[in-house]
Every structure is written in C-alpha cells, then in structure tokens.
Coordinates of C-alpha atoms and ligand atoms in Angstrom, one line a residue:
M100 CA -10.4 42.2 65.4
A101 CA -6.6 42.1 65.9
T102 CA -4.3 40.4 63.4
A103 CA -3.6 36.7 63.9
P104 CA 0.1 36.0 63.6
Q105 CA 0.2 32.5 64.7
A106 CA 0.8 29.8 62.2
L107 CA -1.4 26.8 63.2
T108 CA -1.3 23.8 60.9
I109 CA -4.6 23.4 59.2
P110 CA -4.9 21.9 55.7
T111 CA -6.2 24.1 53.0
V112 CA -9.7 23.4 51.9
Q113 CA -9.7 21.6 48.6
P114 CA -11.8 23.2 45.9
S115 CA -12.9 19.8 44.6
T116 CA -14.8 19.0 47.9
P117 CA -18.3 17.8 46.8
E118 CA -20.2 19.3 49.8
P119 CA -23.0 21.5 48.4
F120 CA -23.3 25.1 49.6
A121 CA -26.1 25.8 52.1
C122 CA -25.9 29.2 53.6
V123 CA -25.5 29.1 57.5
G124 CA -27.5 32.4 57.6
C125 CA -30.6 31.6 55.6
G126 CA -30.1 28.0 54.3
A127 CA -30.3 29.1 50.6
H128 CA -28.3 27.1 48.1
R129 CA -27.3 30.2 46.0
P130 CA -23.5 30.8 46.3
T131 CA -21.6 33.2 44.2
R132 CA -20.1 31.4 41.3
R133 CA -16.6 32.0 42.5
P134 CA -15.3 32.7 46.0
V135 CA -15.2 36.4 47.1
L136 CA -11.7 35.5 48.4
H137 CA -9.6 32.5 47.8
A138 CA -7.9 30.7 50.6
D139 CA -4.5 32.0 51.9
P140 CA -2.6 29.2 53.5
N141 CA -0.7 31.5 55.8
R142 CA -3.7 33.6 57.2
R143 CA -7.0 31.9 56.3
P144 CA -6.8 28.4 54.8
F145 CA -10.4 28.3 53.4
D146 CA -12.3 30.2 50.6
L147 CA -14.9 32.7 51.4
I148 CA -18.2 32.3 49.6
R149 CA -21.0 34.9 49.5
C150 CA -24.7 33.8 49.6
K151 CA -26.5 35.5 46.9
N152 CA -29.8 35.3 48.9
C153 CA -28.9 37.1 52.2
G154 CA -25.4 38.4 51.5
L155 CA -23.5 36.6 54.3
V156 CA -19.9 35.8 53.5
Q157 CA -18.8 32.6 55.0
Q158 CA -16.2 29.8 55.0
H159 CA -17.2 26.9 52.6
P160 CA -16.9 23.9 53.0
R161 CA -17.3 24.6 56.7
D162 CA -15.0 22.8 59.3
A163 CA -16.8 20.6 61.8
A164 CA -17.7 22.5 65.0
G165 CA -15.3 20.5 67.0
R166 CA -12.5 21.3 64.6
L167 CA -13.3 25.0 64.9
A168 CA -13.3 24.8 68.7
A169 CA -9.9 23.2 68.7
L170 CA -8.6 26.5 67.3
Y171 CA -9.1 28.2 70.6
D172 CA -6.2 26.6 72.4
P173 CA -3.8 28.7 74.6
N174 CA -2.1 29.9 71.5
Y175 CA -5.2 31.8 70.4
Y176 CA -4.1 35.2 69.5
V177 CA -6.5 37.2 71.7
F178 CA -5.1 35.5 74.8
N179 CA -1.7 37.0 74.1
E180 CA -2.7 40.5 74.2
S181 CA -1.4 42.8 77.1
H182 CA -3.6 43.7 80.0
P183 CA -3.7 47.5 79.1
R184 CA -4.8 46.6 75.4
R185 CA -7.6 44.3 76.9
W186 CA -8.7 47.1 79.3
A187 CA -8.7 49.6 76.4
R188 CA -10.8 47.4 74.2
A189 CA -13.1 46.6 77.2
V190 CA -13.6 50.4 77.8
Q191 CA -14.3 50.9 74.1
Q192 CA -16.8 48.2 73.7
Y193 CA -18.5 49.0 77.1
V194 CA -18.9 52.7 76.0
V195 CA -20.4 51.7 72.7
H196 CA -22.7 49.0 73.9
C197 CA -23.4 49.3 77.6
L198 CA -23.0 52.9 78.7
P199 CA -26.2 54.0 77.1
R200 CA -28.1 51.1 78.9
E201 CA -26.8 51.6 82.4
S202 CA -29.4 52.1 85.1
R203 CA -29.7 52.4 88.9
R204 CA -31.5 49.1 89.0
P205 CA -28.9 46.3 88.9
K206 CA -29.4 44.5 85.6
R207 CA -28.2 41.2 84.4
L208 CA -25.6 41.0 81.6
L209 CA -24.4 37.9 79.8
D210 CA -21.0 38.2 78.1
V211 CA -20.8 35.3 75.5
G212 CA -17.2 34.7 74.6
C213 CA -15.8 36.5 77.7
A214 CA -12.2 35.5 77.1
L215 CA -10.1 36.4 80.1
G216 CA -12.9 38.5 81.6
H217 CA -11.8 42.1 81.2
F218 CA -15.1 43.3 79.7
A219 CA -17.2 41.3 82.1
A220 CA -15.1 42.7 85.1
L221 CA -15.6 46.2 83.9
A222 CA -19.3 45.7 83.4
R223 CA -19.7 44.3 86.9
R224 CA -17.7 47.3 88.3
R225 CA -20.2 49.6 86.6
G226 CA -23.1 47.9 88.4
W227 CA -24.2 45.0 86.3
R228 CA -24.8 41.5 87.5
V229 CA -22.6 39.5 85.1
V230 CA -22.2 36.0 83.9
G231 CA -19.5 35.1 81.4
L232 CA -19.2 32.2 79.0
D233 CA -16.2 31.0 77.0
L234 CA -15.3 27.9 75.0
S235 CA -11.8 27.9 76.6
P236 CA -11.5 26.4 80.0
Q237 CA -8.1 28.1 80.5
A238 CA -9.6 31.5 79.8
V239 CA -12.5 31.0 82.2
S240 CA -10.2 29.7 84.8
R241 CA -8.0 32.8 84.6
A242 CA -11.1 35.1 84.5
A243 CA -12.4 33.3 87.7
V244 CA -9.2 33.6 89.6
D245 CA -8.2 37.2 88.4
F246 CA -11.6 38.8 88.8
A247 CA -13.7 36.4 90.9
L248 CA -16.3 36.4 88.1
D249 CA -19.2 34.0 87.6
V250 CA -17.8 32.5 84.4
R251 CA -18.5 29.2 82.9
A252 CA -16.7 27.1 80.2
G253 CA -18.7 25.9 77.3
T254 CA -21.2 27.0 74.7
L255 CA -24.5 28.9 75.4
A256 CA -26.4 25.9 74.3
Q257 CA -24.7 23.8 77.0
H258 CA -25.5 26.4 79.7
R259 CA -28.8 27.9 78.6
T260 CA -31.2 26.0 80.8
T261 CA -29.3 26.9 84.0
L262 CA -29.1 30.6 83.2
P263 CA -31.6 33.4 84.4
P264 CA -33.0 35.8 81.9
F265 CA -30.7 38.7 81.0
D266 CA -31.3 42.4 80.3
L267 CA -28.4 42.6 78.0
V268 CA -26.6 39.8 76.1
F269 CA -23.2 40.9 74.6
L270 CA -21.8 39.2 71.6
G271 CA -18.5 40.9 71.2
D272 CA -16.2 39.6 68.5
V273 CA -18.1 36.3 68.6
I274 CA -20.6 35.8 65.9
E275 CA -18.0 35.9 63.2
H276 CA -16.3 32.8 64.9
V277 CA -19.3 30.3 65.4
P278 CA -20.1 27.4 63.1
D279 CA -23.9 28.1 63.4
P280 CA -24.7 31.7 63.8
A281 CA -28.4 31.2 63.5
R282 CA -28.5 28.7 66.2
L283 CA -26.5 31.0 68.5
L284 CA -28.9 33.8 68.0
Q285 CA -31.8 31.5 68.8
E286 CA -30.0 30.5 72.0
V287 CA -29.5 34.1 72.8
R288 CA -33.1 34.9 72.3
A289 CA -34.1 32.3 74.7
V290 CA -32.0 33.8 77.6
L291 CA -33.1 37.4 76.9
A292 CA -35.5 38.9 79.3
P293 CA -38.7 40.6 77.9
G294 CA -37.5 44.1 77.0
G295 CA -33.9 42.9 77.0
T296 CA -31.3 43.8 74.4
L297 CA -28.8 41.9 72.3
C298 CA -25.6 43.8 71.4
I299 CA -23.4 42.5 68.7
D300 CA -19.9 43.6 67.6
T301 CA -18.3 42.0 64.6
P302 CA -16.0 42.9 61.6
N303 CA -17.8 44.9 58.9
W304 CA -17.6 43.3 55.6
S305 CA -19.0 46.6 54.0
G306 CA -16.3 48.8 55.7
H307 CA -14.1 51.1 53.7
W308 CA -10.9 49.4 54.8
R309 CA -12.2 46.0 53.6
R310 CA -12.7 47.4 50.2
I311 CA -9.3 49.1 50.2
G312 CA -7.3 46.4 51.8
R313 CA -9.0 43.4 50.1
S314 CA -7.0 40.3 51.2
R315 CA -5.0 42.3 53.7
W316 CA -8.2 43.5 55.5
L317 CA -7.7 43.2 59.3
G318 CA -11.0 41.3 59.6
L319 CA -9.6 38.3 57.6
N320 CA -8.1 35.5 59.6
R321 CA -8.5 31.8 60.2
Y322 CA -11.0 32.3 63.1
H323 CA -13.6 34.4 61.2
V324 CA -15.8 32.1 59.4
N325 CA -18.7 34.4 59.0
L326 CA -18.4 38.0 57.9
F327 CA -21.5 40.3 57.9
D328 CA -22.6 43.5 56.6
A329 CA -25.5 45.5 58.1
A330 CA -28.1 44.0 55.6
S331 CA -27.0 40.4 56.1
L332 CA -26.9 40.7 59.9
T333 CA -30.3 42.4 59.9
A334 CA -31.7 39.6 57.8
L335 CA -30.3 36.9 60.1
L336 CA -31.5 38.7 63.3
T337 CA -35.0 39.0 61.7
R338 CA -35.0 35.4 60.8
C339 CA -34.0 34.4 64.4
G340 CA -37.0 36.4 65.9
F341 CA -35.4 39.6 66.8
V342 CA -37.2 43.1 66.4
D343 CA -36.3 46.7 66.6
I344 CA -33.0 46.1 64.9
Q345 CA -30.5 49.0 64.7
T346 CA -27.1 48.9 63.1
G347 CA -24.1 51.1 62.8
S348 CA -20.2 50.9 62.9
Y349 CA -17.2 52.4 64.7
T350 CA -13.4 52.0 64.4
H351 CA -11.3 49.9 67.0
Y352 CA -9.2 52.3 69.1
R353 CA -6.0 50.8 67.8
Y354 CA -6.7 52.0 64.3
Q355 CA -7.1 55.7 65.1
T356 CA -3.8 56.0 63.3
W357 CA -2.7 54.3 60.1
A358 CA 0.6 53.0 61.9
H359 CA -1.1 49.8 63.0
R360 CA -3.2 49.2 59.9
P361 CA -2.3 45.8 58.4
E362 CA -3.8 46.9 55.1
I363 CA -0.9 49.4 55.0
Q364 CA 1.8 47.6 56.8
G365 CA 1.9 44.8 54.1
P366 CA 2.9 47.2 51.3
L367 CA 5.3 49.1 53.7
R368 CA 7.3 46.0 54.2
R369 CA 8.5 46.3 50.5
L370 CA 10.2 49.6 51.4
P371 CA 13.6 49.7 53.0
D372 CA 13.4 49.5 56.8
F373 CA 14.4 53.2 57.5
L374 CA 11.9 54.4 55.0
A375 CA 9.1 52.2 56.4
W376 CA 10.0 53.4 59.9
R377 CA 9.8 57.1 58.8
V378 CA 6.4 56.5 57.1
N379 CA 5.0 54.8 60.2
R380 CA 6.4 57.6 62.5
F381 CA 4.5 60.1 60.2
F382 CA 1.3 58.0 60.4
S383 CA 1.7 57.8 64.2
G384 CA 1.7 61.7 64.4
I385 CA -1.6 61.8 62.7
L386 CA -3.9 60.7 65.4
R387 CA -7.5 61.3 65.1
H388 CA -8.6 63.0 68.2
N389 CA -11.8 61.5 69.4
H390 CA -13.2 59.4 72.2
W391 CA -10.7 56.6 71.6
S392 CA -7.4 58.6 71.3
T393 CA -6.3 58.3 74.8
L394 CA -7.1 54.6 74.9
L395 CA -4.3 54.3 72.3
T396 CA -1.8 56.6 73.8
T397 CA -2.4 55.9 77.5
P398 CA -4.4 52.7 77.8
P399 CA -5.8 51.9 81.3
A400 CA -3.6 49.6 83.4
T401 CA -6.1 48.3 85.9
L402 CA -9.8 47.7 86.3
E403 CA -10.2 50.9 88.4
E404 CA -8.5 53.0 85.7
A405 CA -10.8 51.4 83.0
H406 CA -13.7 52.3 85.3
R407 CA -12.6 55.9 85.7
R408 CA -12.0 56.0 81.9
V409 CA -15.7 55.1 81.3
S410 CA -16.8 57.6 83.9
T411 CA -14.9 60.3 82.0
L412 CA -16.3 59.3 78.6
S413 CA -19.8 59.3 80.2
H414 CA -19.6 63.1 80.4
Q415 CA -18.9 63.4 76.6
P416 CA -21.5 63.2 73.8
P417 CA -21.8 59.6 72.8
P418 CA -19.6 58.4 69.9
N419 CA -21.0 58.7 66.4
T420 CA -21.8 55.1 65.3
T421 CA -24.5 55.9 62.7
K422 CA -22.5 55.2 59.6
H423 CA -22.0 51.8 58.2
T424 CA -18.5 52.0 56.7
A425 CA -16.1 51.8 59.8
D426 CA -14.3 48.5 60.8
N427 CA -16.6 47.3 63.5
L428 CA -20.2 46.6 62.6
I429 CA -22.6 46.9 65.5
A430 CA -26.2 45.9 66.0
N431 CA -28.7 45.9 68.8
A432 CA -32.0 44.3 68.8
G433 CA -34.9 43.1 71.1
R434 CA -36.7 39.9 71.2
S435 CA -40.0 39.3 69.8
T436 CA -42.8 38.1 72.0
F437 CA -42.5 34.4 71.3
T438 CA -42.4 32.4 74.6
R439 CA -39.1 30.9 75.8
Q440 CA -40.4 27.4 74.9
E441 CA -41.4 28.4 71.4
S442 CA -38.1 29.9 70.6
L443 CA -36.0 26.8 70.1
Ligands
LIG228 ZN1 -27.8 33.3 53.0

C-alpha cells in the first residue's frame, strides 16, 4: 500500500491492442466504454478498465504472468522499507486479521506473499505454526536466514500439493498483484482446512481517498493490476466457493496523519518549499489517536517489541473495521463444503 517511487522501464500499453476484454474476476466481456483511469507512464503504464458485470477494476490488456513476476526483483519497493516500518505494518495486519483468531491450540497459518517474513515471524511468535510463500527467491532466502521460518519460493499453485491444510490463509497486499485472482482463490480454498478462514487485505477502490485523490491515490502503482471494492471482492469470493463472507476496511498506520498522504503531497509540491514544510508540520501535529498512532510515532524495532505491542493492543477493544470507506479493504471468508479434489 505504500507509494512506488522506482522507475522501471515498461512500455506503455498501446490503446490499439486488439485483445478483447475478458474480466479476470467473472469472465464477462463487458468493459466500461472508456478506461476508468488512463495509463501514467511514470507510475502505472497501463489503463485501468472496470468490468460492468462484477465491478472489478483491472489492468487491460494484461501483461503475461512471467512479465508481471519479473517486476518483483530486488528493486521492488516493498523490499526497501525499514525494519521498524515492516514491524509496524506486521503488528497492524496481525491485530486486524489474526488477533481475533488466536487460540491455545497451535493453529496453522499460511502467509502468501510473505516478503521478508516480518508478519510470518510475528505470527509464529504469537503461537501459530507458520508457512510463508513468496515469488521472490531473494526475499524467501532473507526470511529463512533472519527468522528461521519455513518459507518457500514460488506460487501457491507450485506448492499446493505439498502443503498441509491451514486454519488461516493470509493474503495481505497480494490479490491486487496477481494475474489471475480467481485461480489464486481456488488454490487457497484447496489448502484451507474445514472451518478455516481466508483473510484478505487489499487497497479499497471505494475508499474516500481514492475518490478524492483520483490519479494520485496511494493504491495506484505499476504493481496493482486488480483493484477491488467490497462488492467485487465478495462476488469473486462467492464465485470461487467461499461462504460466510464479511468485509470492512481500515487505514494503514502511516496515514493516521495527512503528512504522508500522496494524494496531498502532489499538490503541495507546487508550493514554495518553506510553505510546503509548514503545511506538513501542521498535518503532522494532527495525529488521530487510535490503535495505530504509536505504530507511527514509535514503531517497534524488533520482533519482541512487535510481539509486546500486539499484547498491549489485545487489551484494548478491537479496532472498528465495519465501514467500507477507508484505504484498506478487508475480507474474511470460510470454505464451502466441496472436497479438496472437487475444488480445482
Ligand atoms: Zn467481472
């Protein structure tokens, strides 16, 4: 969900490309007549089209899977974040998705798209039996060395048959990246234990700041090829055999002040430097005091600090995630009663 400052060389999609639109969510051939957003060569070198049938906003024409995978080289922006920021994000996502599902019985958790392993390490510290997957061999290698995690390089499709059933599968900042989100969800369903839960965290196309920021919205970058709102995500989960679907939203801890908002920083750059600095200092002083404030002001520096921060937050009422207008869309769902063999 952070901004993506790197300038990779990817040619802009040509509007005359003859490939017909087929929605990656529902398969319908009903695109909006014009893109909901045109390509921006610096940030997002492809148009975004909305499916009239299910509402999913998506890259079109879509790059081949191999070409998308090639984006996740060591320059991928997520890999350049500091450790405290990673721990802060891991704490936030853990509290939103996993804290309500902790139990005394050791439960299995699969972290798809585990990156450098901070979330997976925190989940294991909290008592889960964790497996992590990531496309990047470099990221997996670092996660294995730094945290001695059971992490594997590759896709869920490549590893599915060797994995045990999981009580919780976490797709945090993942489904917006993948070339075939329906296929991914079917793979997830196949590794979910009976009674297990899938938890999804993804940019929210129907968030307030997407409407205000338009092309400056923080959810827009070259890596995000699918953008969901609650309705389109629910439709896709239903189509893929999930039941008991609940959706909500929350705001990334970094954006508890407006000082970091890309939607605002763009216009601020037109001001003289001293004035922009004063405006940002003013915004920094207006910090929303909630569950996430201290993650921004004093992020955890280590795994143990992150673990203690979760323990502290566990004594507070849970964060309110019931509205659908914040930046991060969340969904949780169970699997229907198809057998594992029937599901793929
Ligand atoms: Zn569709």
